[in-house]
Amino acid sequence: MAFLDVLSKVAKTTGNVVSEIGAQAQKGGEYLANPENQAKINAKVDEIKDKVTGLFAKDKTEQQAETS
């Protein structure tokens, strides 16, 4: 009987965890669905992309200077 009690508690806890994950996913979906938040995310992505592109351009310039 103790095994079934433990199994029941594990199943209930797992169910609670899955429910919480679902709730957090729902919040994330709602956040992403908001156009203002999408604009913020896109701006941040563009900022990071510009920085990375700048790093590669700088590295390429340095490599060309070394081979010249």
mmCIF file of N, CA, C and O in Angstrom:
data_model
loop_
_atom_site.group_PDB
_atom_site.id
_atom_site.type_symbol
_atom_site.label_atom_id
_atom_site.label_comp_id
_atom_site.label_asym_id
_atom_site.label_seq_id
_atom_site.Cartn_x
_atom_site.Cartn_y
_atom_site.Cartn_z
ATOM 1 N N MET A 1 0.824 -1.197 0.000
ATOM 2 C CA MET A 1 0.000 0.000 0.000
ATOM 3 C C MET A 1 0.861 1.251 0.000
ATOM 4 O O MET A 1 0.516 2.235 -0.629
ATOM 5 N N ALA A 2 1.999 1.219 0.681
ATOM 6 C CA ALA A 2 2.872 2.391 0.740
ATOM 7 C C ALA A 2 3.393 2.752 -0.640
ATOM 8 O O ALA A 2 3.527 3.926 -0.982
ATOM 9 N N PHE A 3 3.681 1.721 -1.449
ATOM 10 C CA PHE A 3 4.173 1.971 -2.801
ATOM 11 C C PHE A 3 3.153 2.752 -3.616
ATOM 12 O O PHE A 3 3.498 3.689 -4.334
ATOM 13 N N LEU A 4 1.884 2.384 -3.494
ATOM 14 C CA LEU A 4 0.829 3.079 -4.228
ATOM 15 C C LEU A 4 0.673 4.517 -3.747
ATOM 16 O O LEU A 4 0.397 5.419 -4.547
ATOM 17 N N ASP A 5 0.849 4.738 -2.451
ATOM 18 C CA ASP A 5 0.778 6.101 -1.921
ATOM 19 C C ASP A 5 1.896 6.965 -2.501
ATOM 20 O O ASP A 5 1.669 8.104 -2.897
ATOM 21 N N VAL A 6 3.097 6.397 -2.536
ATOM 22 C CA VAL A 6 4.235 7.123 -3.095
ATOM 23 C C VAL A 6 4.000 7.397 -4.577
ATOM 24 O O VAL A 6 4.217 8.508 -5.064
ATOM 25 N N LEU A 7 3.530 6.390 -5.281
ATOM 26 C CA LEU A 7 3.257 6.531 -6.708
ATOM 27 C C LEU A 7 2.196 7.609 -6.948
ATOM 28 O O LEU A 7 2.313 8.420 -7.867
ATOM 29 N N SER A 8 1.201 7.630 -6.111
ATOM 30 C CA SER A 8 0.142 8.636 -6.223
ATOM 31 C C SER A 8 0.693 10.043 -6.000
ATOM 32 O O SER A 8 0.354 10.976 -6.727
ATOM 33 N N LYS A 9 1.560 10.190 -4.996
ATOM 34 C CA LYS A 9 2.162 11.500 -4.721
ATOM 35 C C LYS A 9 3.061 11.947 -5.873
ATOM 36 O O LYS A 9 3.064 13.124 -6.250
ATOM 37 N N VAL A 10 3.809 11.010 -6.430
ATOM 38 C CA VAL A 10 4.679 11.334 -7.567
ATOM 39 C C VAL A 10 3.831 11.791 -8.755
ATOM 40 O O VAL A 10 4.149 12.793 -9.407
ATOM 41 N N ALA A 11 2.765 11.081 -9.021
ATOM 42 C CA ALA A 11 1.887 11.437 -10.141
ATOM 43 C C ALA A 11 1.263 12.813 -9.917
ATOM 44 O O ALA A 11 1.193 13.633 -10.842
ATOM 45 N N LYS A 12 0.846 13.089 -8.689
ATOM 46 C CA LYS A 12 0.234 14.390 -8.386
ATOM 47 C C LYS A 12 1.262 15.505 -8.534
ATOM 48 O O LYS A 12 0.976 16.543 -9.127
ATOM 49 N N THR A 13 2.463 15.289 -8.009
ATOM 50 C CA THR A 13 3.518 16.297 -8.112
ATOM 51 C C THR A 13 3.889 16.531 -9.573
ATOM 52 O O THR A 13 4.049 17.670 -10.005
ATOM 53 N N THR A 14 3.994 15.466 -10.328
ATOM 54 C CA THR A 14 4.304 15.590 -11.755
ATOM 55 C C THR A 14 3.210 16.384 -12.462
ATOM 56 O O THR A 14 3.498 17.256 -13.284
ATOM 57 N N GLY A 15 1.979 16.106 -12.120
ATOM 58 C CA GLY A 15 0.857 16.843 -12.689
ATOM 59 C C GLY A 15 0.928 18.317 -12.349
ATOM 60 O O GLY A 15 0.671 19.175 -13.198
ATOM 61 N N ASN A 16 1.301 18.636 -11.122
ATOM 62 C CA ASN A 16 1.434 20.038 -10.714
ATOM 63 C C ASN A 16 2.555 20.735 -11.485
ATOM 64 O O ASN A 16 2.416 21.881 -11.897
ATOM 65 N N VAL A 17 3.660 20.033 -11.665
ATOM 66 C CA VAL A 17 4.791 20.605 -12.402
ATOM 67 C C VAL A 17 4.391 20.864 -13.855
ATOM 68 O O VAL A 17 4.656 21.927 -14.405
ATOM 69 N N VAL A 18 3.730 19.896 -14.460
ATOM 70 C CA VAL A 18 3.295 20.059 -15.848
ATOM 71 C C VAL A 18 2.312 21.214 -15.963
ATOM 72 O O VAL A 18 2.381 22.009 -16.914
ATOM 73 N N SER A 19 1.427 21.346 -15.013
ATOM 74 C CA SER A 19 0.474 22.459 -15.027
ATOM 75 C C SER A 19 1.187 23.798 -14.918
ATOM 76 O O SER A 19 0.838 24.756 -15.611
ATOM 77 N N GLU A 20 2.202 23.875 -14.077
ATOM 78 C CA GLU A 20 2.960 25.121 -13.914
ATOM 79 C C GLU A 20 3.736 25.448 -15.183
ATOM 80 O O GLU A 20 3.784 26.606 -15.600
ATOM 81 N N ILE A 21 4.319 24.437 -15.786
ATOM 82 C CA ILE A 21 5.033 24.660 -17.056
ATOM 83 C C ILE A 21 4.052 25.182 -18.110
ATOM 84 O O ILE A 21 4.361 26.112 -18.853
ATOM 85 N N GLY A 22 2.879 24.599 -18.155
ATOM 86 C CA GLY A 22 1.857 25.059 -19.101
ATOM 87 C C GLY A 22 1.447 26.500 -18.842
ATOM 88 O O GLY A 22 1.286 27.288 -19.773
ATOM 89 N N ALA A 23 1.302 26.853 -17.575
ATOM 90 C CA ALA A 23 0.927 28.228 -17.227
ATOM 91 C C ALA A 23 2.028 29.206 -17.635
ATOM 92 O O ALA A 23 1.746 30.290 -18.171
ATOM 93 N N GLN A 24 3.281 28.831 -17.398
ATOM 94 C CA GLN A 24 4.395 29.701 -17.781
ATOM 95 C C GLN A 24 4.488 29.826 -19.301
ATOM 96 O O GLN A 24 4.779 30.900 -19.825
ATOM 97 N N ALA A 25 4.239 28.741 -20.002
ATOM 98 C CA ALA A 25 4.253 28.779 -21.468
ATOM 99 C C ALA A 25 3.147 29.695 -21.982
ATOM 100 O O ALA A 25 3.348 30.446 -22.941
ATOM 101 N N GLN A 26 2.001 29.648 -21.338
ATOM 102 C CA GLN A 26 0.882 30.517 -21.714
ATOM 103 C C GLN A 26 1.272 31.983 -21.531
ATOM 104 O O GLN A 26 1.022 32.813 -22.391
ATOM 105 N N LYS A 27 1.912 32.291 -20.404
ATOM 106 C CA LYS A 27 2.360 33.670 -20.154
ATOM 107 C C LYS A 27 3.362 34.105 -21.214
ATOM 108 O O LYS A 27 3.322 35.231 -21.706
ATOM 109 N N GLY A 28 4.272 33.188 -21.560
ATOM 110 C CA GLY A 28 5.264 33.497 -22.587
ATOM 111 C C GLY A 28 4.608 33.746 -23.927
ATOM 112 O O GLY A 28 4.985 34.672 -24.656
ATOM 113 N N GLY A 29 3.626 32.940 -24.258
ATOM 114 C CA GLY A 29 2.895 33.130 -25.507
ATOM 115 C C GLY A 29 2.164 34.458 -25.545
ATOM 116 O O GLY A 29 2.158 35.148 -26.563
ATOM 117 N N GLU A 30 1.558 34.824 -24.429
ATOM 118 C CA GLU A 30 0.864 36.109 -24.350
ATOM 119 C C GLU A 30 1.858 37.263 -24.484
ATOM 120 O O GLU A 30 1.577 38.255 -25.143
ATOM 121 N N TYR A 31 3.025 37.113 -23.872
ATOM 122 C CA TYR A 31 4.059 38.144 -23.967
ATOM 123 C C TYR A 31 4.499 38.319 -25.420
ATOM 124 O O TYR A 31 4.600 39.423 -25.935
ATOM 125 N N LEU A 32 4.736 37.195 -26.087
ATOM 126 C CA LEU A 32 5.204 37.256 -27.468
ATOM 127 C C LEU A 32 4.123 37.744 -28.430
ATOM 128 O O LEU A 32 4.439 38.285 -29.484
ATOM 129 N N ALA A 33 2.872 37.551 -28.080
ATOM 130 C CA ALA A 33 1.779 37.979 -28.945
ATOM 131 C C ALA A 33 1.585 39.492 -28.921
ATOM 132 O O ALA A 33 0.974 40.050 -29.834
ATOM 133 N N ASN A 34 2.118 40.162 -27.920
ATOM 134 C CA ASN A 34 1.970 41.610 -27.793
ATOM 135 C C ASN A 34 2.916 42.305 -28.785
ATOM 136 O O ASN A 34 4.128 42.118 -28.716
ATOM 137 N N PRO A 35 2.378 43.110 -29.699
ATOM 138 C CA PRO A 35 3.227 43.772 -30.703
ATOM 139 C C PRO A 35 4.320 44.654 -30.096
ATOM 140 O O PRO A 35 5.414 44.753 -30.660
ATOM 141 N N GLU A 36 4.045 45.298 -28.976
ATOM 142 C CA GLU A 36 5.074 46.126 -28.332
ATOM 143 C C GLU A 36 6.248 45.266 -27.875
ATOM 144 O O GLU A 36 7.405 45.655 -28.020
ATOM 145 N N ASN A 37 5.949 44.115 -27.317
ATOM 146 C CA ASN A 37 7.011 43.208 -26.869
ATOM 147 C C ASN A 37 7.781 42.644 -28.060
ATOM 148 O O ASN A 37 8.999 42.483 -27.996
ATOM 149 N N GLN A 38 7.070 42.366 -29.148
ATOM 150 C CA GLN A 38 7.739 41.893 -30.355
ATOM 151 C C GLN A 38 8.723 42.944 -30.860
ATOM 152 O O GLN A 38 9.839 42.616 -31.263
ATOM 153 N N ALA A 39 8.311 44.210 -30.815
ATOM 154 C CA ALA A 39 9.183 45.291 -31.266
ATOM 155 C C ALA A 39 10.421 45.386 -30.379
ATOM 156 O O ALA A 39 11.539 45.584 -30.879
ATOM 157 N N LYS A 40 10.239 45.223 -29.061
ATOM 158 C CA LYS A 40 11.380 45.255 -28.136
ATOM 159 C C LYS A 40 12.342 44.115 -28.430
ATOM 160 O O LYS A 40 13.562 44.297 -28.452
ATOM 161 N N ILE A 41 11.788 42.935 -28.641
ATOM 162 C CA ILE A 41 12.617 41.765 -28.919
ATOM 163 C C ILE A 41 13.367 41.953 -30.233
ATOM 164 O O ILE A 41 14.570 41.700 -30.319
ATOM 165 N N ASN A 42 12.653 42.414 -31.270
ATOM 166 C CA ASN A 42 13.293 42.620 -32.568
ATOM 167 C C ASN A 42 14.396 43.661 -32.488
ATOM 168 O O ASN A 42 15.453 43.500 -33.108
ATOM 169 N N ALA A 43 14.177 44.722 -31.719
ATOM 170 C CA ALA A 43 15.203 45.752 -31.558
ATOM 171 C C ALA A 43 16.439 45.178 -30.871
ATOM 172 O O ALA A 43 17.577 45.469 -31.267
ATOM 173 N N LYS A 44 16.229 44.365 -29.852
ATOM 174 C CA LYS A 44 17.353 43.749 -29.147
ATOM 175 C C LYS A 44 18.105 42.775 -30.051
ATOM 176 O O LYS A 44 19.338 42.749 -30.061
ATOM 177 N N VAL A 45 17.371 41.997 -30.842
ATOM 178 C CA VAL A 45 17.998 41.072 -31.781
ATOM 179 C C VAL A 45 18.831 41.848 -32.797
ATOM 180 O O VAL A 45 19.967 41.469 -33.105
ATOM 181 N N ASP A 46 18.275 42.942 -33.321
ATOM 182 C CA ASP A 46 19.018 43.758 -34.282
ATOM 183 C C ASP A 46 20.278 44.342 -33.651
ATOM 184 O O ASP A 46 21.336 44.390 -34.286
ATOM 185 N N GLU A 47 20.177 44.774 -32.400
ATOM 186 C CA GLU A 47 21.334 45.329 -31.687
ATOM 187 C C GLU A 47 22.441 44.277 -31.551
ATOM 188 O O GLU A 47 23.612 44.545 -31.829
ATOM 189 N N ILE A 48 22.051 43.087 -31.160
ATOM 190 C CA ILE A 48 23.031 42.008 -31.002
ATOM 191 C C ILE A 48 23.620 41.627 -32.358
ATOM 192 O O ILE A 48 24.829 41.430 -32.487
ATOM 193 N N LYS A 49 22.765 41.556 -33.373
ATOM 194 C CA LYS A 49 23.233 41.209 -34.716
ATOM 195 C C LYS A 49 24.251 42.233 -35.210
ATOM 196 O O LYS A 49 25.274 41.871 -35.788
ATOM 197 N N ASP A 50 23.984 43.528 -34.966
ATOM 198 C CA ASP A 50 24.915 44.583 -35.376
ATOM 199 C C ASP A 50 26.258 44.447 -34.660
ATOM 200 O O ASP A 50 27.308 44.628 -35.272
ATOM 201 N N LYS A 51 26.217 44.123 -33.372
ATOM 202 C CA LYS A 51 27.458 43.952 -32.610
ATOM 203 C C LYS A 51 28.268 42.779 -33.145
ATOM 204 O O LYS A 51 29.477 42.879 -33.320
ATOM 205 N N VAL A 52 27.601 41.668 -33.402
ATOM 206 C CA VAL A 52 28.296 40.480 -33.905
ATOM 207 C C VAL A 52 28.860 40.760 -35.296
ATOM 208 O O VAL A 52 30.010 40.428 -35.586
ATOM 209 N N THR A 53 28.062 41.383 -36.137
ATOM 210 C CA THR A 53 28.529 41.719 -37.484
ATOM 211 C C THR A 53 29.727 42.649 -37.407
ATOM 212 O O THR A 53 30.701 42.479 -38.148
ATOM 213 N N GLY A 54 29.678 43.605 -36.489
ATOM 214 C CA GLY A 54 30.803 44.527 -36.307
ATOM 215 C C GLY A 54 32.060 43.810 -35.854
ATOM 216 O O GLY A 54 33.162 44.113 -36.309
ATOM 217 N N LEU A 55 31.905 42.838 -34.979
ATOM 218 C CA LEU A 55 33.066 42.072 -34.512
ATOM 219 C C LEU A 55 33.705 41.300 -35.658
ATOM 220 O O LEU A 55 34.928 41.267 -35.792
ATOM 221 N N PHE A 56 32.868 40.673 -36.483
ATOM 222 C CA PHE A 56 33.408 39.909 -37.609
ATOM 223 C C PHE A 56 34.062 40.829 -38.628
ATOM 224 O O PHE A 56 35.101 40.499 -39.196
ATOM 225 N N ALA A 57 33.473 42.005 -38.857
ATOM 226 C CA ALA A 57 34.053 42.954 -39.804
ATOM 227 C C ALA A 57 35.404 43.446 -39.285
ATOM 228 O O ALA A 57 36.367 43.560 -40.047
ATOM 229 N N LYS A 58 35.475 43.720 -37.989
ATOM 230 C CA LYS A 58 36.731 44.176 -37.385
ATOM 231 C C LYS A 58 37.794 43.088 -37.500
ATOM 232 O O LYS A 58 38.934 43.354 -37.863
ATOM 233 N N ASP A 59 37.415 41.851 -37.214
ATOM 234 C CA ASP A 59 38.345 40.735 -37.293
ATOM 235 C C ASP A 59 38.843 40.553 -38.727
ATOM 236 O O ASP A 59 40.029 40.330 -38.959
ATOM 237 N N LYS A 60 37.946 40.681 -39.681
ATOM 238 C CA LYS A 60 38.325 40.529 -41.085
ATOM 239 C C LYS A 60 39.291 41.636 -41.500
ATOM 240 O O LYS A 60 40.268 41.379 -42.199
ATOM 241 N N THR A 61 39.048 42.850 -41.044
ATOM 242 C CA THR A 61 39.928 43.978 -41.353
ATOM 243 C C THR A 61 41.302 43.737 -40.761
ATOM 244 O O THR A 61 42.323 43.980 -41.412
ATOM 245 N N GLU A 62 41.363 43.235 -39.537
ATOM 246 C CA GLU A 62 42.643 42.948 -38.888
ATOM 247 C C GLU A 62 43.398 41.838 -39.639
ATOM 248 O O GLU A 62 44.603 41.923 -39.814
ATOM 249 N N GLN A 63 42.665 40.831 -40.090
ATOM 250 C CA GLN A 63 43.301 39.745 -40.844
ATOM 251 C C GLN A 63 43.878 40.260 -42.161
ATOM 252 O O GLN A 63 44.975 39.890 -42.567
ATOM 253 N N GLN A 64 43.129 41.151 -42.816
ATOM 254 C CA GLN A 64 43.619 41.702 -44.100
ATOM 255 C C GLN A 64 44.860 42.558 -43.865
ATOM 256 O O GLN A 64 45.776 42.551 -44.660
ATOM 257 N N ALA A 65 44.880 43.288 -42.760
ATOM 258 C CA ALA A 65 46.038 44.127 -42.454
ATOM 259 C C ALA A 65 47.279 43.271 -42.171
ATOM 260 O O ALA A 65 48.391 43.648 -42.531
ATOM 261 N N GLU A 66 47.070 42.112 -41.546
ATOM 262 C CA GLU A 66 48.197 41.228 -41.218
ATOM 263 C C GLU A 66 48.776 40.585 -42.484
ATOM 264 O O GLU A 66 49.967 40.359 -42.561
ATOM 265 N N THR A 67 47.937 40.307 -43.459
ATOM 266 C CA THR A 67 48.418 39.640 -44.678
ATOM 267 C C THR A 67 48.960 40.638 -45.694
ATOM 268 O O THR A 67 49.607 40.232 -46.654
ATOM 269 N N SER A 68 48.712 41.916 -45.497
ATOM 270 C CA SER A 68 49.201 42.931 -46.454
ATOM 271 C C SER A 68 50.627 43.311 -46.175
ATOM 272 O O SER A 68 51.188 43.227 -45.157
#
